CSV table of C-alpha atoms and ligand atoms in Angstrom, one decimal:
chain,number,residue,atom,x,y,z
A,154,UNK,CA,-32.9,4.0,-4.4
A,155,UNK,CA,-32.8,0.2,-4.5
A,156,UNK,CA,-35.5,0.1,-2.4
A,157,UNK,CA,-37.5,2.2,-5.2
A,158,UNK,CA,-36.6,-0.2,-7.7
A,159,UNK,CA,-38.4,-3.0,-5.9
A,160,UNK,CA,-37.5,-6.3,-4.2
A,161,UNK,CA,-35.4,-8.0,-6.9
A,162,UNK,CA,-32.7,-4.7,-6.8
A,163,UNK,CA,-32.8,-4.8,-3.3
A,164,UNK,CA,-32.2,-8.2,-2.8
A,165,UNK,CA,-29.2,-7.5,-5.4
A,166,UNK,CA,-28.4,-4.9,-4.1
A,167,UNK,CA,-27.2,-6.4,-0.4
A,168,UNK,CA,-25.7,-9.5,-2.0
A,169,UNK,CA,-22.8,-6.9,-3.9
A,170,UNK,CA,-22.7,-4.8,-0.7
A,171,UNK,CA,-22.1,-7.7,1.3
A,172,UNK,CA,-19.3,-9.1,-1.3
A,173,UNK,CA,-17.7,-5.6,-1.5
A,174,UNK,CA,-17.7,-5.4,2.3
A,175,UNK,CA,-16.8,-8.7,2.8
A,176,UNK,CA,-13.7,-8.4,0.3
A,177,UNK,CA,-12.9,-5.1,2.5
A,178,UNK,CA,-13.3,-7.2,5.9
A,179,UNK,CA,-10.7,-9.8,4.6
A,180,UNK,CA,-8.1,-7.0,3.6
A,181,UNK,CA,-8.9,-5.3,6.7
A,182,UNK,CA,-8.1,-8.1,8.7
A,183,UNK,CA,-4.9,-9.9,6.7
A,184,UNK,CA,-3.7,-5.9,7.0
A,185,UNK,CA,-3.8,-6.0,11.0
A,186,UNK,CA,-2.1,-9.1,10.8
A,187,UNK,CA,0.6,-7.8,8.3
A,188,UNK,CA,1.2,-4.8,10.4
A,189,UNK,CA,1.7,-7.5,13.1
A,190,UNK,CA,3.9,-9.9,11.7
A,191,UNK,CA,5.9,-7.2,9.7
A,192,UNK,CA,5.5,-7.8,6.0
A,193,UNK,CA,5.8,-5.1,4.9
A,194,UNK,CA,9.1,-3.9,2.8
A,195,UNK,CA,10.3,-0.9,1.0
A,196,UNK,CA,11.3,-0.4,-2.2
A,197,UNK,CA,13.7,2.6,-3.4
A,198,UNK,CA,13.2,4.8,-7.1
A,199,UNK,CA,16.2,6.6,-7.6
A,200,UNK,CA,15.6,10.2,-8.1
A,201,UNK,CA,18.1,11.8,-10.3
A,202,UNK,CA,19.3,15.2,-11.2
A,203,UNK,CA,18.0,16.2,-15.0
A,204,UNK,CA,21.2,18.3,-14.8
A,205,UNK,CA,24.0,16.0,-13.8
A,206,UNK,CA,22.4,12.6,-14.8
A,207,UNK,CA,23.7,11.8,-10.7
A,208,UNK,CA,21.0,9.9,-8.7
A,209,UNK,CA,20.6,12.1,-5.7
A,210,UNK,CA,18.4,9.8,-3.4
A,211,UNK,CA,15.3,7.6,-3.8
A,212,UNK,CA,11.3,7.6,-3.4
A,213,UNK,CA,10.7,5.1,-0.8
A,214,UNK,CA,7.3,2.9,-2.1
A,215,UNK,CA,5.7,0.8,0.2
A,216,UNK,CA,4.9,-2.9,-0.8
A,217,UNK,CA,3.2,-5.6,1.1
A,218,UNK,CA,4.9,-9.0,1.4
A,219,UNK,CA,1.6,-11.7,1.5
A,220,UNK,CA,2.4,-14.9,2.6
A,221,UNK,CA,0.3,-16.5,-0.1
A,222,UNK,CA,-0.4,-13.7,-2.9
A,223,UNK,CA,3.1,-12.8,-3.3
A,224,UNK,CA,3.9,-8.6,-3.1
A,225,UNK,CA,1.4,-6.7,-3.3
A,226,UNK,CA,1.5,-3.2,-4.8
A,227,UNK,CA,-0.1,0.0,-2.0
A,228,UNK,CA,-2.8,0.9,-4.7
A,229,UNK,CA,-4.6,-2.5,-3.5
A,230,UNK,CA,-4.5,-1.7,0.0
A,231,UNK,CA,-3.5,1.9,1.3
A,232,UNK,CA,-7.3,3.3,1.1
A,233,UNK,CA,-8.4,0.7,3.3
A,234,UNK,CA,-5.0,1.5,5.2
A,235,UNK,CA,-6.4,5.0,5.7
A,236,UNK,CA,-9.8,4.3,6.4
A,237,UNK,CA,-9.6,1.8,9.1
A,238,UNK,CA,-6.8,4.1,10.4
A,239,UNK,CA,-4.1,1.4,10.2
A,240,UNK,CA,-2.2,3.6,7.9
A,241,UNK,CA,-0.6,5.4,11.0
A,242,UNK,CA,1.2,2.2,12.1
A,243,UNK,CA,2.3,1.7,8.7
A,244,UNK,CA,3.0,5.1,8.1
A,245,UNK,CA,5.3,5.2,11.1
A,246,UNK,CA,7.1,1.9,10.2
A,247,UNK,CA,7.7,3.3,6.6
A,248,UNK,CA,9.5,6.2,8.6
A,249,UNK,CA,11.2,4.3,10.9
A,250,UNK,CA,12.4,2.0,7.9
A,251,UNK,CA,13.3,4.8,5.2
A,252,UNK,CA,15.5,6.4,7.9
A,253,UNK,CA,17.1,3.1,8.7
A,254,UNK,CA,17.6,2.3,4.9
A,255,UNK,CA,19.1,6.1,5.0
A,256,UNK,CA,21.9,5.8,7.7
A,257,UNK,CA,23.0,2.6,6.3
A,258,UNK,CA,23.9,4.5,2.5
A,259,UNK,CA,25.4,7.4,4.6
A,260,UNK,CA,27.3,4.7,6.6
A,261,UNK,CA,28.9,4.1,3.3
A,262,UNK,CA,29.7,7.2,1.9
A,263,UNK,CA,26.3,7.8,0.1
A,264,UNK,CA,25.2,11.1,1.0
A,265,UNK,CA,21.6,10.6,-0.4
A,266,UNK,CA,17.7,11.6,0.3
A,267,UNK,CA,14.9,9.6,0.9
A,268,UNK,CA,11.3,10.7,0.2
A,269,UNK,CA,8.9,9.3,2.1
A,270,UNK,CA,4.7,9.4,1.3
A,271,UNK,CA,2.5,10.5,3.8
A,272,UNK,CA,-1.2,10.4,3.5
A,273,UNK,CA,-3.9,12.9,5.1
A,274,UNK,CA,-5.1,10.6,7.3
A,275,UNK,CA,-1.4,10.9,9.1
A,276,UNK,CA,-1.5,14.5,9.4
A,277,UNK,CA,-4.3,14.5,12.1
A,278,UNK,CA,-3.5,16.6,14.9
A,279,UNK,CA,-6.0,13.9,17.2
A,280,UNK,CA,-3.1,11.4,16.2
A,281,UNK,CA,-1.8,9.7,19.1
A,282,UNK,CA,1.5,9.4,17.8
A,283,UNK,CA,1.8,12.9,15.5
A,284,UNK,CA,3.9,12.5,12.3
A,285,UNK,CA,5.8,15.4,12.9
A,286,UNK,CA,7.1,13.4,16.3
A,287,UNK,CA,7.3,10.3,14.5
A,288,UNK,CA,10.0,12.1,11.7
A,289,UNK,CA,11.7,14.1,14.8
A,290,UNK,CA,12.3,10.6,16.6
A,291,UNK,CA,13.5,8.8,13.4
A,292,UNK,CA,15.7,11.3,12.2
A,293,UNK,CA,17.6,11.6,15.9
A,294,UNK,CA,17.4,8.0,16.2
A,295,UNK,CA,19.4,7.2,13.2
A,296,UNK,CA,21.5,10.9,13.4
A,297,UNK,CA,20.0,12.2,10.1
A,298,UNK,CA,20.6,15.7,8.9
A,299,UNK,CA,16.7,16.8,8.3
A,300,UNK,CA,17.4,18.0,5.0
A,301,UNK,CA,18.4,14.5,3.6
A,302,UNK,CA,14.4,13.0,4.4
A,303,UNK,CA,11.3,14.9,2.2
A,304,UNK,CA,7.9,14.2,2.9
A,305,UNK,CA,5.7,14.1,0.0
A,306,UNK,CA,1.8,15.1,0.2
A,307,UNK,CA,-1.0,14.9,-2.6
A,308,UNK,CA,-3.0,17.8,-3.3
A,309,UNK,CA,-6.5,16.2,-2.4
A,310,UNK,CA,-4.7,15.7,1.3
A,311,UNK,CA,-4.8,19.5,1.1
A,312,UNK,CA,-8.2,20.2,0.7
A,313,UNK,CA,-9.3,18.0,3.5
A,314,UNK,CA,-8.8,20.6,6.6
A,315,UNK,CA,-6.5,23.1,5.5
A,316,UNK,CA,-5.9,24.6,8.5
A,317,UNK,CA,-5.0,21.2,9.9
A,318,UNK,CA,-2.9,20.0,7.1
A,319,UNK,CA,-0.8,23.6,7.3
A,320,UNK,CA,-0.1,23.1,10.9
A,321,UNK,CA,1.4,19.7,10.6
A,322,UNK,CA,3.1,20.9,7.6
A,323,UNK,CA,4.4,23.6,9.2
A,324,UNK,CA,5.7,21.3,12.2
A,325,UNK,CA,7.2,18.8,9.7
A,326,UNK,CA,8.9,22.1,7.6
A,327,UNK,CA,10.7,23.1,11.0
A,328,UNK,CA,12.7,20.5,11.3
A,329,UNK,CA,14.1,21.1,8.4
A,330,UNK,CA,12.7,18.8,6.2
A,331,UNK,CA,11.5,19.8,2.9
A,332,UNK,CA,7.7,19.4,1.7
A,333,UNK,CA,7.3,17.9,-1.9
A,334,UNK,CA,3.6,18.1,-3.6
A,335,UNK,CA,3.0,14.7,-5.2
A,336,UNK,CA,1.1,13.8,-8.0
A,337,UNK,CA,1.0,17.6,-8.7
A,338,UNK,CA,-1.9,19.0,-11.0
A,339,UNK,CA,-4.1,16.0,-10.8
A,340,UNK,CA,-6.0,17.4,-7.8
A,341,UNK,CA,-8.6,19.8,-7.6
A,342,UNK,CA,-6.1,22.5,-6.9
A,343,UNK,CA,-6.3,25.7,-7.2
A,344,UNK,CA,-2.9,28.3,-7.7
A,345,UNK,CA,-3.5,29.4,-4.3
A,346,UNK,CA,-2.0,26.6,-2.6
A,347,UNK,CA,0.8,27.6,-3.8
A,348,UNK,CA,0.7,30.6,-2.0
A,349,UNK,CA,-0.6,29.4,1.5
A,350,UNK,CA,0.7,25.8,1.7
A,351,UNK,CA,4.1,25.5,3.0
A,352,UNK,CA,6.2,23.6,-0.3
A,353,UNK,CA,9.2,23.6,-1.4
A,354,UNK,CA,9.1,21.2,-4.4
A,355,UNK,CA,6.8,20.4,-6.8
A,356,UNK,CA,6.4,16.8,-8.5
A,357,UNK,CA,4.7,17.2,-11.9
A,358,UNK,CA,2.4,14.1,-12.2
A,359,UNK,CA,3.5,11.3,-14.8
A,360,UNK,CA,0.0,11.7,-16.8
A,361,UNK,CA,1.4,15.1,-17.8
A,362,UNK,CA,4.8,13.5,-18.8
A,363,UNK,CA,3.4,10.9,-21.1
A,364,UNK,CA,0.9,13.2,-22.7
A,365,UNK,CA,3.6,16.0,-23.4
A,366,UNK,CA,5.3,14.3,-26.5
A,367,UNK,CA,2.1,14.3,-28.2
A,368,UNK,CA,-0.6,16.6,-26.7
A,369,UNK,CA,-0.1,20.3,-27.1
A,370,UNK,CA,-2.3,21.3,-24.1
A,371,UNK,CA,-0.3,18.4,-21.7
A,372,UNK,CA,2.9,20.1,-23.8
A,373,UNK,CA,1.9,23.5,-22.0
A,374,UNK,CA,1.0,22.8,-18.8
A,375,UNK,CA,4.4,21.3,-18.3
A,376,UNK,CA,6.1,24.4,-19.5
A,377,UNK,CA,3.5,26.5,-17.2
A,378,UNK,CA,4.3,24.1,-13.8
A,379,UNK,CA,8.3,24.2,-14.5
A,380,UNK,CA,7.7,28.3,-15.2
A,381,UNK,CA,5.5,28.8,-12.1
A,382,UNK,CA,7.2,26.8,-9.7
A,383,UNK,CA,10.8,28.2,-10.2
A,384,UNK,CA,9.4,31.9,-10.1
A,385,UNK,CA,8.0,30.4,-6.7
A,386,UNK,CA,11.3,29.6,-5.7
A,387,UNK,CA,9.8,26.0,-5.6
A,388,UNK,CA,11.9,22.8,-7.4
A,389,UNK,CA,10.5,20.7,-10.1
A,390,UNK,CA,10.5,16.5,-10.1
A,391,UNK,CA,9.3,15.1,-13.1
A,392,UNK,CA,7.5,12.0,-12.3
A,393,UNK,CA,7.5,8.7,-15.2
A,394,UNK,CA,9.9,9.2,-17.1
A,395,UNK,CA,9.6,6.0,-19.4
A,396,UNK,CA,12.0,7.3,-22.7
A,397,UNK,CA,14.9,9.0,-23.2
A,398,UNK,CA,12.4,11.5,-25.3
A,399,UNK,CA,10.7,12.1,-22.1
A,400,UNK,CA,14.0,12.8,-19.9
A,401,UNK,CA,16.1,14.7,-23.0
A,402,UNK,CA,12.4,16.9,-22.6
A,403,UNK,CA,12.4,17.4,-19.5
A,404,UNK,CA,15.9,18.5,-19.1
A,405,UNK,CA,15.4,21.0,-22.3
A,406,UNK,CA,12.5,22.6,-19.9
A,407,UNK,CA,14.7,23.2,-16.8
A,408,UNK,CA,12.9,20.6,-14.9
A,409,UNK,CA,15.4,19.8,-11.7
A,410,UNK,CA,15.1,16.7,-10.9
A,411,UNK,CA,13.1,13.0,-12.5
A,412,UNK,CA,12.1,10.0,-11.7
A,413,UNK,CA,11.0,7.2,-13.8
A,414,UNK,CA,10.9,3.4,-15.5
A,415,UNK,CA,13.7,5.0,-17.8
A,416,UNK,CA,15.9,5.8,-15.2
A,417,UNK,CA,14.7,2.6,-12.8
A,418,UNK,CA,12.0,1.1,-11.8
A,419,UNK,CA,11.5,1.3,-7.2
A,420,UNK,CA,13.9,-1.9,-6.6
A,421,UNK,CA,14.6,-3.3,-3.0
A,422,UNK,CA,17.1,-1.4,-1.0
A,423,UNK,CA,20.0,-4.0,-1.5
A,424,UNK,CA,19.2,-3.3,-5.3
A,425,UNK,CA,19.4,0.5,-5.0
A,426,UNK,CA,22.6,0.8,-3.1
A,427,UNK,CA,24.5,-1.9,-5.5
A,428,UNK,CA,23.3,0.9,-8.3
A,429,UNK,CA,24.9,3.3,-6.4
A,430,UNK,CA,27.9,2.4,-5.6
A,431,UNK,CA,28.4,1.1,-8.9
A,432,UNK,CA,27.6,4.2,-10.4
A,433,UNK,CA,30.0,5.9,-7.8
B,548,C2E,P1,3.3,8.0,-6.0
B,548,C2E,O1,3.8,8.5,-4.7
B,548,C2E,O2,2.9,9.1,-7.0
B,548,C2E,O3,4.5,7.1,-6.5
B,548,C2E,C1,4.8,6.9,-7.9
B,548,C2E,C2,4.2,5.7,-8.4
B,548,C2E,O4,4.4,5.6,-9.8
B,548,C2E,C3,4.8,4.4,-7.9
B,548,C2E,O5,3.8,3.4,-7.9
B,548,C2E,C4,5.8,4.1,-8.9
B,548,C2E,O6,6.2,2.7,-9.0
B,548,C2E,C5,5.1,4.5,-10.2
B,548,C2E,N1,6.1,4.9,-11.2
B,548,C2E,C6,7.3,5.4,-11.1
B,548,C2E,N2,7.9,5.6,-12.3
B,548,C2E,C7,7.0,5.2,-13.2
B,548,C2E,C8,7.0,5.2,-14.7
B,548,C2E,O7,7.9,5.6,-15.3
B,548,C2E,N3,5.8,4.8,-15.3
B,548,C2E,C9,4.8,4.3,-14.6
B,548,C2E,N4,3.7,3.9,-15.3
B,548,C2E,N5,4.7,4.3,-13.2
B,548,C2E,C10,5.8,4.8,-12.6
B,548,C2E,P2,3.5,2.5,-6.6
B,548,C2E,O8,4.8,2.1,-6.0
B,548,C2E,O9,2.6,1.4,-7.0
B,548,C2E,O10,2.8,3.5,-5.6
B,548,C2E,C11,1.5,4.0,-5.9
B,548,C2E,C12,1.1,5.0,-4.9
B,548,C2E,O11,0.9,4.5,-3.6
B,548,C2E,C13,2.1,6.1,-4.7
B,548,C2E,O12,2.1,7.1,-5.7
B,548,C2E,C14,1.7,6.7,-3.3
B,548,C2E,O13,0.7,7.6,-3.5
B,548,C2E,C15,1.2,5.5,-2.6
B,548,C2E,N6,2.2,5.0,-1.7
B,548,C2E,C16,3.3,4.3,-1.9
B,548,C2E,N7,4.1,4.0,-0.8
B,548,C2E,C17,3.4,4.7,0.2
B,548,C2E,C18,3.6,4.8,1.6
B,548,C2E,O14,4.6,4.4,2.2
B,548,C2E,N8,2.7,5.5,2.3
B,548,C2E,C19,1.6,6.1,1.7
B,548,C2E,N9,0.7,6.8,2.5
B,548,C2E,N10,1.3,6.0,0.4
B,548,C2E,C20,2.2,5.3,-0.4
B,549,MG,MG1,5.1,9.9,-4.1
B,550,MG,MG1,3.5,10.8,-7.7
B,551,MG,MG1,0.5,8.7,-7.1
């Protein structure tokens, strides 16, 4: 096509492809050397039940400590994570890290959970270091109960090779850690998933949240998700939870469990256990 549009496009046409990939190259390679020189740190959102207003554990979010740009938020870097395949490092270090994080509250008296994200590229049986291993070795390592870790997915990880996906699931789910679908009814899902993917919770994505106070339609399909999932027999996370209006709605629903600015912002793990024992 730029060709088509004669020299002038095409010439434009490389410069902004060579900028783009250059930009890419540069991430690419400060990211090997981040995974090298361990910048990378956690951060913890406090999950807490709708019911009981108790935190009950924490969303571990990945953030990447640059020695000159300061922390740096995973939306600027996990897709290039993915595609270069450095994510599976990473995603083993954020593991490795979460369960750490996790033996240390248990160590004092915290019995908590600790969602971790995993993305598709992770769940590749051709993995040289499979996920499923990966949570099996960081859950003995640390003596974890299985049931105190969650792995969440997104839905678009799903449709990438469902057969695939379900097996790793399936591997992760026998351990006895619980599957929780991220972000959920922003991806081109269909119902069915529901019915062949192994998940036990459902987190209903923020966009729906904010929209609900205004927006009939949002209004309804947050009424549909928390009515659908519990007739699954699935639980329900409300995800952005930014005003009391938002939580007091929530909780009026049945919803299970939220998340959300409201409740805290993700906060280093120091942070998060100083909430909790002062909570306590
Ligand atoms: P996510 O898993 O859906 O995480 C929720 C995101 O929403 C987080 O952004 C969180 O800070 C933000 N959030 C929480 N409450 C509120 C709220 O009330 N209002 C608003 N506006 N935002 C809220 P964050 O930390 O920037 O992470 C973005 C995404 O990056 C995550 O979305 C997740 O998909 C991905 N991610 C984070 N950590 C990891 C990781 O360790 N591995 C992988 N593969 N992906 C990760
Ligand atoms: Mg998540
Ligand atoms: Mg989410
Ligand atoms: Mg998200």
């Amino acid at each position: 096509q730029a060709k088509e549009s004669g020299r002038n496009a095409y010439k434009f046409f490389t410069a902004s492809m060579n900028k783009t990939v250059t930009a890419r190259m540069k991430v690419e390679l400060a990211l090997r050397r981040a995974v090298k020189n361990n910048e990378f740190v956690l951060h913890y959102q406090p999950v807490v039940s709708l019911k009981s207003g108790n935190i009950v554990g924490a969303e571990a979010l990945i953030r990447w400590q640059h020695p000159t740009d300061g922390l740096v938020y995973p939306d600027s870097f996990i897709a290039i994570a993915e595609e270069t395949g450095l994510i599976e490092t990473i995603g083993q270090w954020v593991v490795m890290q979460a369960c750490k994080d996790l033996k240390n509250w248990h160590n004092q008296g915290l019995k908590l959970n600790v969602a971790v994200n995993v993305s598709s590229r992770q769940c590749k049986q051709t993995s040289a270091t499979p996920i499923a291993e990966v949570i099996e070795t960081a859950l003995a390592e640390n003596d974890i109960q299985p049931n105190h870790l969650k792995v969440e997915i997104t839905e678009s990880l799903l449709m990438d090779n469902s057969k695939e996906m379900i097996s790793t699931l399936q591997k992760i789910r026998s351990l006895g850690v619980a599957i929780h679908m991220d972000d959920f009814g922003t991806g081109y899902s269909s119902l069915s998933y529901l019915k062949h993917f192994p998940i036990d919770v459902l987190k209903i994505d923020r966009s729906f949240i904010e929209g609900a106070i205004d927006d009939k339609t949002d209004a309804s399909l947050v009424e549909a998700v928390v009515l659908i999932g519990h007739s699954l027999n699935l639980k329900l996370v409300g995800e952005g939870i930014e005003t009391q209006q938002h939580f007091d709605y929530l909780q009026s629903l049945g919803c299970d469990y939220g998340q959300g600015y409201h409740i805290s912002k993700p906060i280093p793990a120091q942070a998060f256990i100083e909430l909790c024992l002062n909570k306590r």
